CSV table of C-alpha atoms (C1' of nucleotides) in Angstrom, one decimal:
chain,number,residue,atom,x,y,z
A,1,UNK,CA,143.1,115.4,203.1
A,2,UNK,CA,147.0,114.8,202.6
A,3,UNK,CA,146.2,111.8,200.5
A,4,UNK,CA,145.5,114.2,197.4
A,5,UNK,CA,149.0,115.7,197.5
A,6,UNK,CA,150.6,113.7,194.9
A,7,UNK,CA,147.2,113.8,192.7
A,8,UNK,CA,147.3,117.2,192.5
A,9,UNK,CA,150.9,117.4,191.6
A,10,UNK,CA,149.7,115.0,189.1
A,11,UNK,CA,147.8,117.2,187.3
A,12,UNK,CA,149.8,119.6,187.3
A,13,UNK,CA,152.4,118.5,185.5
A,14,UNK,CA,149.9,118.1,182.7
A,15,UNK,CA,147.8,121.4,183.0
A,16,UNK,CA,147.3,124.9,185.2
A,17,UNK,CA,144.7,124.8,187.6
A,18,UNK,CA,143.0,127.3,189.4
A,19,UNK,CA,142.3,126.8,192.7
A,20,UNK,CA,139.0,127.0,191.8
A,21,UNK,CA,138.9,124.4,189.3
A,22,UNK,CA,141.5,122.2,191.3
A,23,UNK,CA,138.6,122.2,194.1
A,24,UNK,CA,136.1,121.2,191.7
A,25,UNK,CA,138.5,118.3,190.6
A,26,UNK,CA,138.9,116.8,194.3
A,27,UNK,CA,135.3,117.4,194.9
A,28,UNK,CA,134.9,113.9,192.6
A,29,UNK,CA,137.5,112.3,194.0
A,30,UNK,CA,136.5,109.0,196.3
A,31,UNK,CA,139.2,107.6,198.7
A,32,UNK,CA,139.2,103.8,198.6
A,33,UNK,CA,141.0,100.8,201.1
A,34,UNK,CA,141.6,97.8,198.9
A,35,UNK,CA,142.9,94.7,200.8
A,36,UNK,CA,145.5,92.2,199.1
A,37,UNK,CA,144.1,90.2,196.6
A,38,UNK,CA,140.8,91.8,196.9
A,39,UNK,CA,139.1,92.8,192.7
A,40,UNK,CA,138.2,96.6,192.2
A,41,UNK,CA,137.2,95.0,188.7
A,42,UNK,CA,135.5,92.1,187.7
A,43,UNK,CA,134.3,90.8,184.4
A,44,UNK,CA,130.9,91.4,183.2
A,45,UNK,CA,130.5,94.6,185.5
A,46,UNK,CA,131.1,98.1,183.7
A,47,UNK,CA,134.1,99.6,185.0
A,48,UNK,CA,132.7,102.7,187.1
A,49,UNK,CA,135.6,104.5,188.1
A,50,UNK,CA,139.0,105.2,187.0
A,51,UNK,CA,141.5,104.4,189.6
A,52,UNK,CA,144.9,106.3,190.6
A,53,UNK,CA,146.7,104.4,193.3
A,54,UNK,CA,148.2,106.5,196.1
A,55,UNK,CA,150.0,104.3,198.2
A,56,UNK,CA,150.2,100.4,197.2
A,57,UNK,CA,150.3,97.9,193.6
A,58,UNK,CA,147.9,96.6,191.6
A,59,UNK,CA,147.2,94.8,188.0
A,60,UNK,CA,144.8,94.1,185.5
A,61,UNK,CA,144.7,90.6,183.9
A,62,UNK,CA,142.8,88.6,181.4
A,63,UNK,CA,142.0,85.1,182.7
A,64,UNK,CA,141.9,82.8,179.7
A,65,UNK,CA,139.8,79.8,179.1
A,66,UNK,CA,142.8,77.2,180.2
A,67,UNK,CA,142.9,79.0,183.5
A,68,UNK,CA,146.1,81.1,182.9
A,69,UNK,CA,146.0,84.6,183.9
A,70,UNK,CA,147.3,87.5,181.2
A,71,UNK,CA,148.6,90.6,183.5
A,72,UNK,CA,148.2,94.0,180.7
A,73,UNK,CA,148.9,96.4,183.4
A,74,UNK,CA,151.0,97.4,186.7
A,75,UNK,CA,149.9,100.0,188.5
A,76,UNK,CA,151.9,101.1,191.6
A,77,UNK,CA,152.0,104.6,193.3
A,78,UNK,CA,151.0,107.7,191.1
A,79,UNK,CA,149.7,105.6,188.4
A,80,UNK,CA,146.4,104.9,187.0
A,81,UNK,CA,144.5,101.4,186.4
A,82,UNK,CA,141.4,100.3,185.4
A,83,UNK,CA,139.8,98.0,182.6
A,84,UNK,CA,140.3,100.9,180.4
A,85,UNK,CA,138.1,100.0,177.5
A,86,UNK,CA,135.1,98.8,179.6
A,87,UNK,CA,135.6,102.5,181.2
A,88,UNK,CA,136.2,104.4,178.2
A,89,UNK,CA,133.2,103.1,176.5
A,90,UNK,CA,130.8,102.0,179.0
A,91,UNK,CA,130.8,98.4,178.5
A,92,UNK,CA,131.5,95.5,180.2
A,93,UNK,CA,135.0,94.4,181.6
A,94,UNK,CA,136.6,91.9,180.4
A,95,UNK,CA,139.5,91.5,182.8
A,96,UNK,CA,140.1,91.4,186.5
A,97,UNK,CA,141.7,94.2,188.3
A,98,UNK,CA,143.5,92.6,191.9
A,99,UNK,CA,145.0,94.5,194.7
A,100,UNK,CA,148.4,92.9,194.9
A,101,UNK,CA,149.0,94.7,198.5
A,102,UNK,CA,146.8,96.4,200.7
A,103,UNK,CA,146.5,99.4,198.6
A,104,UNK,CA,144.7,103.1,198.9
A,105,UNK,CA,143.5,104.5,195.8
A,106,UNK,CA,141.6,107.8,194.7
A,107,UNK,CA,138.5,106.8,192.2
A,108,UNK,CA,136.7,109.3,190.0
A,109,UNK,CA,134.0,107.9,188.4
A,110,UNK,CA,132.9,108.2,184.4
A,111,UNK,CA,130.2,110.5,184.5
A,112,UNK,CA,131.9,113.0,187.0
A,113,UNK,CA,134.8,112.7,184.2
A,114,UNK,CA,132.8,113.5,181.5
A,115,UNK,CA,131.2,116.2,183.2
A,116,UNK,CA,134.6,117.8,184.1
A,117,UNK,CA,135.8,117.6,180.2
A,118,UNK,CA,132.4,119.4,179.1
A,119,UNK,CA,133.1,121.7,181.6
A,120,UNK,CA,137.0,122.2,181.7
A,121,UNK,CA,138.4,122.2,178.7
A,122,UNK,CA,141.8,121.9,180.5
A,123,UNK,CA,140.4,118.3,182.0
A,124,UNK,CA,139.7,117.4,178.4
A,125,UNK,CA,143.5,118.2,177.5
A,126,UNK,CA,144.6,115.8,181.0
A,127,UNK,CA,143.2,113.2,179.8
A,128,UNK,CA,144.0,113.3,176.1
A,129,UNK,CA,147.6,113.8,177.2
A,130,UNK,CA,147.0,110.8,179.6
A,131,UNK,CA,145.6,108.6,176.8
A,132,UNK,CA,148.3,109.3,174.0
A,133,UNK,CA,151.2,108.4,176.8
A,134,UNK,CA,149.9,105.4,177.4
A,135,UNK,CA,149.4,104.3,173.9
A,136,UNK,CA,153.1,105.7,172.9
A,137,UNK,CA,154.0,102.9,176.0
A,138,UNK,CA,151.7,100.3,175.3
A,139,UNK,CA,153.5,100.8,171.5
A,140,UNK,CA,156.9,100.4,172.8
A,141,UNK,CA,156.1,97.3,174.9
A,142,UNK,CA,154.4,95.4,172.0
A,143,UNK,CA,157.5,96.4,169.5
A,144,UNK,CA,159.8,94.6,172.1
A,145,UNK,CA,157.3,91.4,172.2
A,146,UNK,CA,157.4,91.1,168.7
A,147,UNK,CA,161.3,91.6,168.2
A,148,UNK,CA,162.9,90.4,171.9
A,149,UNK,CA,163.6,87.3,173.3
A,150,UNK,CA,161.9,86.3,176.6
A,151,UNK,CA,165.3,87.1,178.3
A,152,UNK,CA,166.1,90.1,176.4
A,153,UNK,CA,162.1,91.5,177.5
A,154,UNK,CA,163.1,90.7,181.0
A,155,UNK,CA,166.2,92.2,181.6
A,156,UNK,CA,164.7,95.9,180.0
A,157,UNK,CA,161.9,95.7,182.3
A,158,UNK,CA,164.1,95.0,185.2
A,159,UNK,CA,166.2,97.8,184.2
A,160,UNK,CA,163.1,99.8,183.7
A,161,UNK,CA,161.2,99.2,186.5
A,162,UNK,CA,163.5,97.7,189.3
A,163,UNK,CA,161.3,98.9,191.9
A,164,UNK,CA,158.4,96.5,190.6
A,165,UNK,CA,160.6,93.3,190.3
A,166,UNK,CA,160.7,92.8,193.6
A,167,UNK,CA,157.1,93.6,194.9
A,168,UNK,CA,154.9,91.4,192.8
A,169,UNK,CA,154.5,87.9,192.3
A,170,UNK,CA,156.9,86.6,189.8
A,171,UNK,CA,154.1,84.4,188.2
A,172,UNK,CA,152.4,87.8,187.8
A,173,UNK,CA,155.6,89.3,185.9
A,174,UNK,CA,155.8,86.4,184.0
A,175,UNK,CA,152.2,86.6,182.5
A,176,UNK,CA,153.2,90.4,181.8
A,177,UNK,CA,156.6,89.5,179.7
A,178,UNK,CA,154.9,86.6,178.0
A,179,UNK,CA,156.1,83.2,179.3
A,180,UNK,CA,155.7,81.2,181.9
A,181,UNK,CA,156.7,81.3,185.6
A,182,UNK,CA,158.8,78.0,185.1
A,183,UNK,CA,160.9,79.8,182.6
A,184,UNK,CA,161.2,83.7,184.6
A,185,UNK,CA,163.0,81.2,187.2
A,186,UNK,CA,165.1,79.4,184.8
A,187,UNK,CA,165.9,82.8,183.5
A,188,UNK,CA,167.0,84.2,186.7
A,189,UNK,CA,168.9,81.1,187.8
A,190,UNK,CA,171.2,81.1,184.8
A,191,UNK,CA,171.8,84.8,186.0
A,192,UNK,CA,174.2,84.0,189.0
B,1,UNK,CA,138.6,119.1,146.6
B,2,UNK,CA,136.6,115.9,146.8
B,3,UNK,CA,139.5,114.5,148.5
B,4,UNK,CA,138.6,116.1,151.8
B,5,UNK,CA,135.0,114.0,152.2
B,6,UNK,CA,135.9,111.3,153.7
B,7,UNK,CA,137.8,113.2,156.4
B,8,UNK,CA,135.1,115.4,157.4
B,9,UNK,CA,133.0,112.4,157.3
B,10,UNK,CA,135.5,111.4,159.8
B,11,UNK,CA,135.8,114.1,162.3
B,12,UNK,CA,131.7,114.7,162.5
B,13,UNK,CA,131.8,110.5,164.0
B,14,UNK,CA,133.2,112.7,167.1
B,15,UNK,CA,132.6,116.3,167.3
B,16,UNK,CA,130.1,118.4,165.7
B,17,UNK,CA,131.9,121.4,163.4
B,18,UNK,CA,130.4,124.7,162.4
B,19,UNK,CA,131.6,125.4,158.7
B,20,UNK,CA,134.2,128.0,159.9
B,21,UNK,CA,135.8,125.6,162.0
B,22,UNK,CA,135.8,122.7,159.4
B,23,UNK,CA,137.1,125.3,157.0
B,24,UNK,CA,140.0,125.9,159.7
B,25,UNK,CA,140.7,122.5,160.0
B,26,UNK,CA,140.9,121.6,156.1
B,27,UNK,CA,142.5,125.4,155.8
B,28,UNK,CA,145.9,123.2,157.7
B,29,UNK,CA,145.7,120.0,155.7
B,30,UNK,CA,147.8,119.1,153.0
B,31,UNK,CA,147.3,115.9,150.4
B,32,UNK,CA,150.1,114.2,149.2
B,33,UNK,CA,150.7,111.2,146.9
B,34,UNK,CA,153.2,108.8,148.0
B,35,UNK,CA,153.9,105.5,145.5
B,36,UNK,CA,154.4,102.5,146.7
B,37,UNK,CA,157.6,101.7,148.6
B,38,UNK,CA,158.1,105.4,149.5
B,39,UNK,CA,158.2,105.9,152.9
B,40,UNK,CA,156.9,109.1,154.9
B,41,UNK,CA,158.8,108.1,158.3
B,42,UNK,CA,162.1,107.1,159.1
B,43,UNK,CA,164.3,106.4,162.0
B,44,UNK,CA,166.2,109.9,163.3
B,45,UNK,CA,164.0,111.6,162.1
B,46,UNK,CA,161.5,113.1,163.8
B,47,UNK,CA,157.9,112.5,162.2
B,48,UNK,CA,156.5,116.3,161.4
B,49,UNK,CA,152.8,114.8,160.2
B,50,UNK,CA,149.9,112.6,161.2
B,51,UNK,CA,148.6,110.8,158.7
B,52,UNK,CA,145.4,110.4,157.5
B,53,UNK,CA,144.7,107.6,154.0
B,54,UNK,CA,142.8,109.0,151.5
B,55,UNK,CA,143.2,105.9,149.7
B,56,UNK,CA,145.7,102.9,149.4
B,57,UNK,CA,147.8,101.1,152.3
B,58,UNK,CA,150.2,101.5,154.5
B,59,UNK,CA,152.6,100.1,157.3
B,60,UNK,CA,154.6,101.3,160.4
B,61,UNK,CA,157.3,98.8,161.4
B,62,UNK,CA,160.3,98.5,163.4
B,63,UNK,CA,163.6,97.2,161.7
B,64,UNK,CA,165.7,95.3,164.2
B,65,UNK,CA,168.9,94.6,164.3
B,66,UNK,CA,169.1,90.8,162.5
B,67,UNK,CA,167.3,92.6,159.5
B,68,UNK,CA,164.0,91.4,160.5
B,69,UNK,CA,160.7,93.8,160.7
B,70,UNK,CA,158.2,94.3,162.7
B,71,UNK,CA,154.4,95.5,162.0
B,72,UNK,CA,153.2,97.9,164.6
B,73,UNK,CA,150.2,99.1,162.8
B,74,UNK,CA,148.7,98.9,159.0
B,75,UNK,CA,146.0,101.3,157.8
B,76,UNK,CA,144.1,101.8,155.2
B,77,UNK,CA,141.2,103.8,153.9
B,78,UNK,CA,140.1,106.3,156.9
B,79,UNK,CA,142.6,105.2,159.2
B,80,UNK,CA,145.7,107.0,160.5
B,81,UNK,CA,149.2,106.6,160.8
B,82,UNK,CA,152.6,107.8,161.7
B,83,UNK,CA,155.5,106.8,164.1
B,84,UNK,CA,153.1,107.8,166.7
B,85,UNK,CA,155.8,108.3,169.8
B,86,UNK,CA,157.7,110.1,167.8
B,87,UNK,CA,154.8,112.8,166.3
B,88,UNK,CA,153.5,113.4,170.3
B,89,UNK,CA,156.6,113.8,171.7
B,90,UNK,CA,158.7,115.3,168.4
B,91,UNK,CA,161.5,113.3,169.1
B,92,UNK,CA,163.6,110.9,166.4
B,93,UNK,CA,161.3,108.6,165.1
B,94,UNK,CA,162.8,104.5,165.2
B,95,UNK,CA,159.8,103.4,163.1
B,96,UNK,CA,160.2,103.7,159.1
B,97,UNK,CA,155.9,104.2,157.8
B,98,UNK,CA,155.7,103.0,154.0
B,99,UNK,CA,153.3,102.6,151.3
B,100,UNK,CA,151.9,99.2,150.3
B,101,UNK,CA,150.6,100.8,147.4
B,102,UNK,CA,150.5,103.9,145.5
B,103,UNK,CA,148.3,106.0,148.1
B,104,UNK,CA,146.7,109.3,148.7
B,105,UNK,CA,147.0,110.9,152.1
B,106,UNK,CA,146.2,114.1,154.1
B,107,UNK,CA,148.5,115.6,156.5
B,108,UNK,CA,148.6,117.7,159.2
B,109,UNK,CA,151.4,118.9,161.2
B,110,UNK,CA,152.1,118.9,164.5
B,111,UNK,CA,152.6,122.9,165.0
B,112,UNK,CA,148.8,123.4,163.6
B,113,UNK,CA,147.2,120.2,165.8
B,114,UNK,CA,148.3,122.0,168.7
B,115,UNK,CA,147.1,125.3,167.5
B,116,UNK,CA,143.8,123.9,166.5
B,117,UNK,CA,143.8,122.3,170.0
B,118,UNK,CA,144.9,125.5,172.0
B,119,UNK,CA,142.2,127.3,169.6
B,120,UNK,CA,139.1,125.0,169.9
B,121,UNK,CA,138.3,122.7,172.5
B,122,UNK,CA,136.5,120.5,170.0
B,123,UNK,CA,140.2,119.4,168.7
B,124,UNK,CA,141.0,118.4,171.8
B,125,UNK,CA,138.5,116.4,172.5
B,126,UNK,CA,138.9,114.8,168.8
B,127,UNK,CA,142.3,113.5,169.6
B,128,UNK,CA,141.3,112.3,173.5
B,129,UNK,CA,138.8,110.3,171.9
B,130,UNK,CA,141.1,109.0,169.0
B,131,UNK,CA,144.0,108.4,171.3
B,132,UNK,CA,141.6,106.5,173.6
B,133,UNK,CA,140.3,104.5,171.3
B,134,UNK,CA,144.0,103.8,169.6
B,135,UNK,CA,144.9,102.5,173.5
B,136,UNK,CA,141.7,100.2,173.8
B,137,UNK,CA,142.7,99.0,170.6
B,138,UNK,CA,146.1,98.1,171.3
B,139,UNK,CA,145.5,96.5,174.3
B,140,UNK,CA,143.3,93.6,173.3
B,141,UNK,CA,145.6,93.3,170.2
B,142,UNK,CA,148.2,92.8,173.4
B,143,UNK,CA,146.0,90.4,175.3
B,144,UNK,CA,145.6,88.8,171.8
B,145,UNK,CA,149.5,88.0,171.7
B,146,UNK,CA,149.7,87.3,175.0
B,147,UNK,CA,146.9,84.6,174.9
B,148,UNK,CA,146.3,83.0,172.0
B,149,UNK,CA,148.4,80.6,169.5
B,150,UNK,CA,149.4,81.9,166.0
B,151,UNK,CA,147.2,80.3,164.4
B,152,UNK,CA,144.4,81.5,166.5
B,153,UNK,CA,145.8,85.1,165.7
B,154,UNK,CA,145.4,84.1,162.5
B,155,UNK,CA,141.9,83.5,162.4
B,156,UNK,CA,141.3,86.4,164.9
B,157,UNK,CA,142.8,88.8,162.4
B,158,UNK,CA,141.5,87.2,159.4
B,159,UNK,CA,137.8,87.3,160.6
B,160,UNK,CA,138.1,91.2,162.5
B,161,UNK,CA,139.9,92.6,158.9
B,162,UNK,CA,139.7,90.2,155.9
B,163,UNK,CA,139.8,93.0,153.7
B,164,UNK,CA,143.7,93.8,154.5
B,165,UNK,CA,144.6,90.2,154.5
B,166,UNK,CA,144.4,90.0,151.0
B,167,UNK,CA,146.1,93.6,150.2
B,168,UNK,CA,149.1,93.4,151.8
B,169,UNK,CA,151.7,91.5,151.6
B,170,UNK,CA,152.5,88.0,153.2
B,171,UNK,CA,155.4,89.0,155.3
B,172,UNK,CA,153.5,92.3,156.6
B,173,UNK,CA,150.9,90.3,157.8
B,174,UNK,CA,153.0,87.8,159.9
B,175,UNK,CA,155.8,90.0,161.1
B,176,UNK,CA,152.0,92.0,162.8
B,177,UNK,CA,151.1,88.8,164.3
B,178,UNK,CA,154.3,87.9,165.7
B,179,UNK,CA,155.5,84.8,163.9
B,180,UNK,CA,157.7,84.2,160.5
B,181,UNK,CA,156.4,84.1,156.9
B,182,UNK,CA,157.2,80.5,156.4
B,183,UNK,CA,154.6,79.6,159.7
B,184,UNK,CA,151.9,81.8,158.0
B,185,UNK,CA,152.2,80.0,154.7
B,186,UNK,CA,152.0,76.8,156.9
B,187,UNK,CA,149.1,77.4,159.1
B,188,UNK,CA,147.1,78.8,155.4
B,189,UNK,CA,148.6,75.2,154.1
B,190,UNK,CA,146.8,73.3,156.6
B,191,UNK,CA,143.8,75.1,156.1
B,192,UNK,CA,142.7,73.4,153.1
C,1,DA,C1',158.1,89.3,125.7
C,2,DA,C1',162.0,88.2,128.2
C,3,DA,C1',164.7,88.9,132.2
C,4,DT,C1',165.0,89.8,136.8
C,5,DA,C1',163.7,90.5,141.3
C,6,DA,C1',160.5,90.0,145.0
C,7,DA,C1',157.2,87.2,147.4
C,8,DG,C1',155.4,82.9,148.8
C,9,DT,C1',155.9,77.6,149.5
C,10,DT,C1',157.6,73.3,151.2
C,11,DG,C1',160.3,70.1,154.0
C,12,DA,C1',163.9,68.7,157.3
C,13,DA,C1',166.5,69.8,161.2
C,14,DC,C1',166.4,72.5,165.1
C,15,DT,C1',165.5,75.5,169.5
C,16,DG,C1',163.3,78.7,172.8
C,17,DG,C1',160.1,78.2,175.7
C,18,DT,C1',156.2,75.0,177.6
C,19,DT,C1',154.3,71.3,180.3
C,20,DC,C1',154.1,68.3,184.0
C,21,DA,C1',155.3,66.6,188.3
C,22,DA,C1',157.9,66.5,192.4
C,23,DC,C1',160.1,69.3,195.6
C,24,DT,C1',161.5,73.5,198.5
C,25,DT,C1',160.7,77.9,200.3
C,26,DT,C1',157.9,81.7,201.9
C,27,DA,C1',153.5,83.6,203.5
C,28,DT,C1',149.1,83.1,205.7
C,29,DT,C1',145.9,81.1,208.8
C,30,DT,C1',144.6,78.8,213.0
D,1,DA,C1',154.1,77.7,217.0
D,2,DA,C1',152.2,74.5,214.1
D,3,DA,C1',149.6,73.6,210.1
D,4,DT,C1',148.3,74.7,205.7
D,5,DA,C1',148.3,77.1,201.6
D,6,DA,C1',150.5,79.7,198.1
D,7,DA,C1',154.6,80.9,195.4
D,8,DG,C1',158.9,79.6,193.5
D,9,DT,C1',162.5,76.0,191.7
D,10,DT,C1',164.3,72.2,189.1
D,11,DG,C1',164.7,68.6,185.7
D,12,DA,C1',163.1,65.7,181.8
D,13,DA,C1',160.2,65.2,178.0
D,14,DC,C1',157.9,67.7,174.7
D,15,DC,C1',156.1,70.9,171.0
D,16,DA,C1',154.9,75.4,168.6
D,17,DG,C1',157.2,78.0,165.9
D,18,DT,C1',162.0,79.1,163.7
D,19,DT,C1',165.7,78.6,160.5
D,20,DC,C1',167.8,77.4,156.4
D,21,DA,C1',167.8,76.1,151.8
D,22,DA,C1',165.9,74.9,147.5
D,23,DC,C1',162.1,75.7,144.8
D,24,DT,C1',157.7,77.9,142.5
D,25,DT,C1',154.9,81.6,141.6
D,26,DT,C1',153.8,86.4,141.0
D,27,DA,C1',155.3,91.2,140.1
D,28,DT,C1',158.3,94.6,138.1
D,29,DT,C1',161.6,96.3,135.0
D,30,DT,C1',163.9,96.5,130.5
DNA sequence: AAATAAAGTTGAACTGGTTCAACTTTATTT
DNA sequence: AAATAAAGTTGAACCAGTTCAACTTTATTT
């Protein structure tokens, strides 16, 4: 199975595995074809299954009550998405998480993870590692809503992440920075 | 030392200890006393200690460059804090972590986490679950700002922790919620 | 207890970003 | 290839929240 090449390398940029412990980790792995616009996540369902993506884009969004959608998350190749605190605690989802291409992803679900931690230690050090980077980032992105300018916040994620400007919807990017489409086109349009 | 309690108290909410390892654990931590105003983290630094309060109040915040700041995170009695990026990563902190009032803390520091970690699994999975929770946290505080109105921040907070509202100060409070002390005194204005 | 500094309030003028609606362009379906 | 739907653009009117400045209240220092 080629398609768990770059998981592997994955974790190992984390932690040391045997080849042993490596075939016990793939052993809980699921393959997944997600279509465009089809919902791995849904609110009101529990959130099974932690999701890496291997080859495609997704994100997660809040829909609000005035029919705007909230986008928390990207997740394009060798990243990982899910309604994280529906997963991490077992509860129900809150938030939508779309295919935004025809996407492949690898799935392990929450008891196979849990089992792997009791099991592993080395899993239970992957995925605290995995959980404090994406608070540190999550950290960083709230520090530049509260201090930038809408413009500012665009033009860091654009020099961040050039590579996702250009594959999503720019109504999705929009909801991600914090303003409205109408405005990520008045913002570009003042730019040439 | 009486001063430990609470922290125990803490730690068993996640993993179970035998009395050797909780004696290891408290055998690294060190309490301080810090007086209001002082602060434990600065910017270039990079932050040696996380932080656990014993009792009082404190802040992280960002200082920007128009002389404005920014609340990342408050804590208080049996919470933590520190420039977080900076203690995982030991580089140069950009966050400054102050007292709100005189306060009592416990430290420990980052050589003995990860020697507590590399010792006993149990650590690790301490700070996974911590980590994971401080993410799931963050998020909805995200999907908060993205979402709602100030005011309905306002309420949000007020309701979820109205305990700090009254303890810290005015500014604190707003410059966390993402608006200016002048629209927090005019949204409580309106109130009654 | 007086003096000073820091925090909080209020109002008037302003602005960064929103809303709404009409239109154009790009993608998807038939 | 045409038809339709979805995404992106533009402008005008608007508003949620900011800015600035003067003032009042509460803490802190002497």
């Amino acid at each position: 199975m080629d398609d768990f090449e770059p998981i592997k390398k994955h974790f190992a940029k984390y932690i040391e595995l045997t080849s042993e412990e490596e075939a016990r980790l793939i052993s809980f792995f699921k393959v997944k074809n997600v279509r465009k616009k089809q919902m791995i996540v849904q609110p009101d369902f529990t959130c099974k299954y932690r999701t890496y993506i291997v080859k495609g884009a997704m994100r997660a969004y809040l829909a609000d009550d005035k029919g705007q959608t909230h986008t928390i998350a990207f997740a394009i190749e060798d990243w990982w998405i899910s309604d994280f605190n529906s997963y991490i605690n077992q509860v129900p989802a809150t938030l939508f998480v779309e295919a935004l291409e025809d996407t492949r992803v690898i799935q392990i679900d929450y008891h196979s993870e849990q089992l792997l931690m009791d099991t592993i230690p080395k899993f239970e050090r992957f995925f605290r590692i995995a959980a404090q980077q994406s608070f540190a980032f999550l950290q960083k992105r709230m520090l530049s809503n509260l201090s930038k300018t809408a413009e500012e916040r665009y033009d860091e994620f654009f020099q961040k992440y050039p590579s996702i400007v250009n594959r999503v919807p720019q109504y999705t990017l929009a909801s991600y920075l914090g303003f409205t489409t109408e405005f990520l086109s008045k913002i570009r349009s003042r730019k040439k």
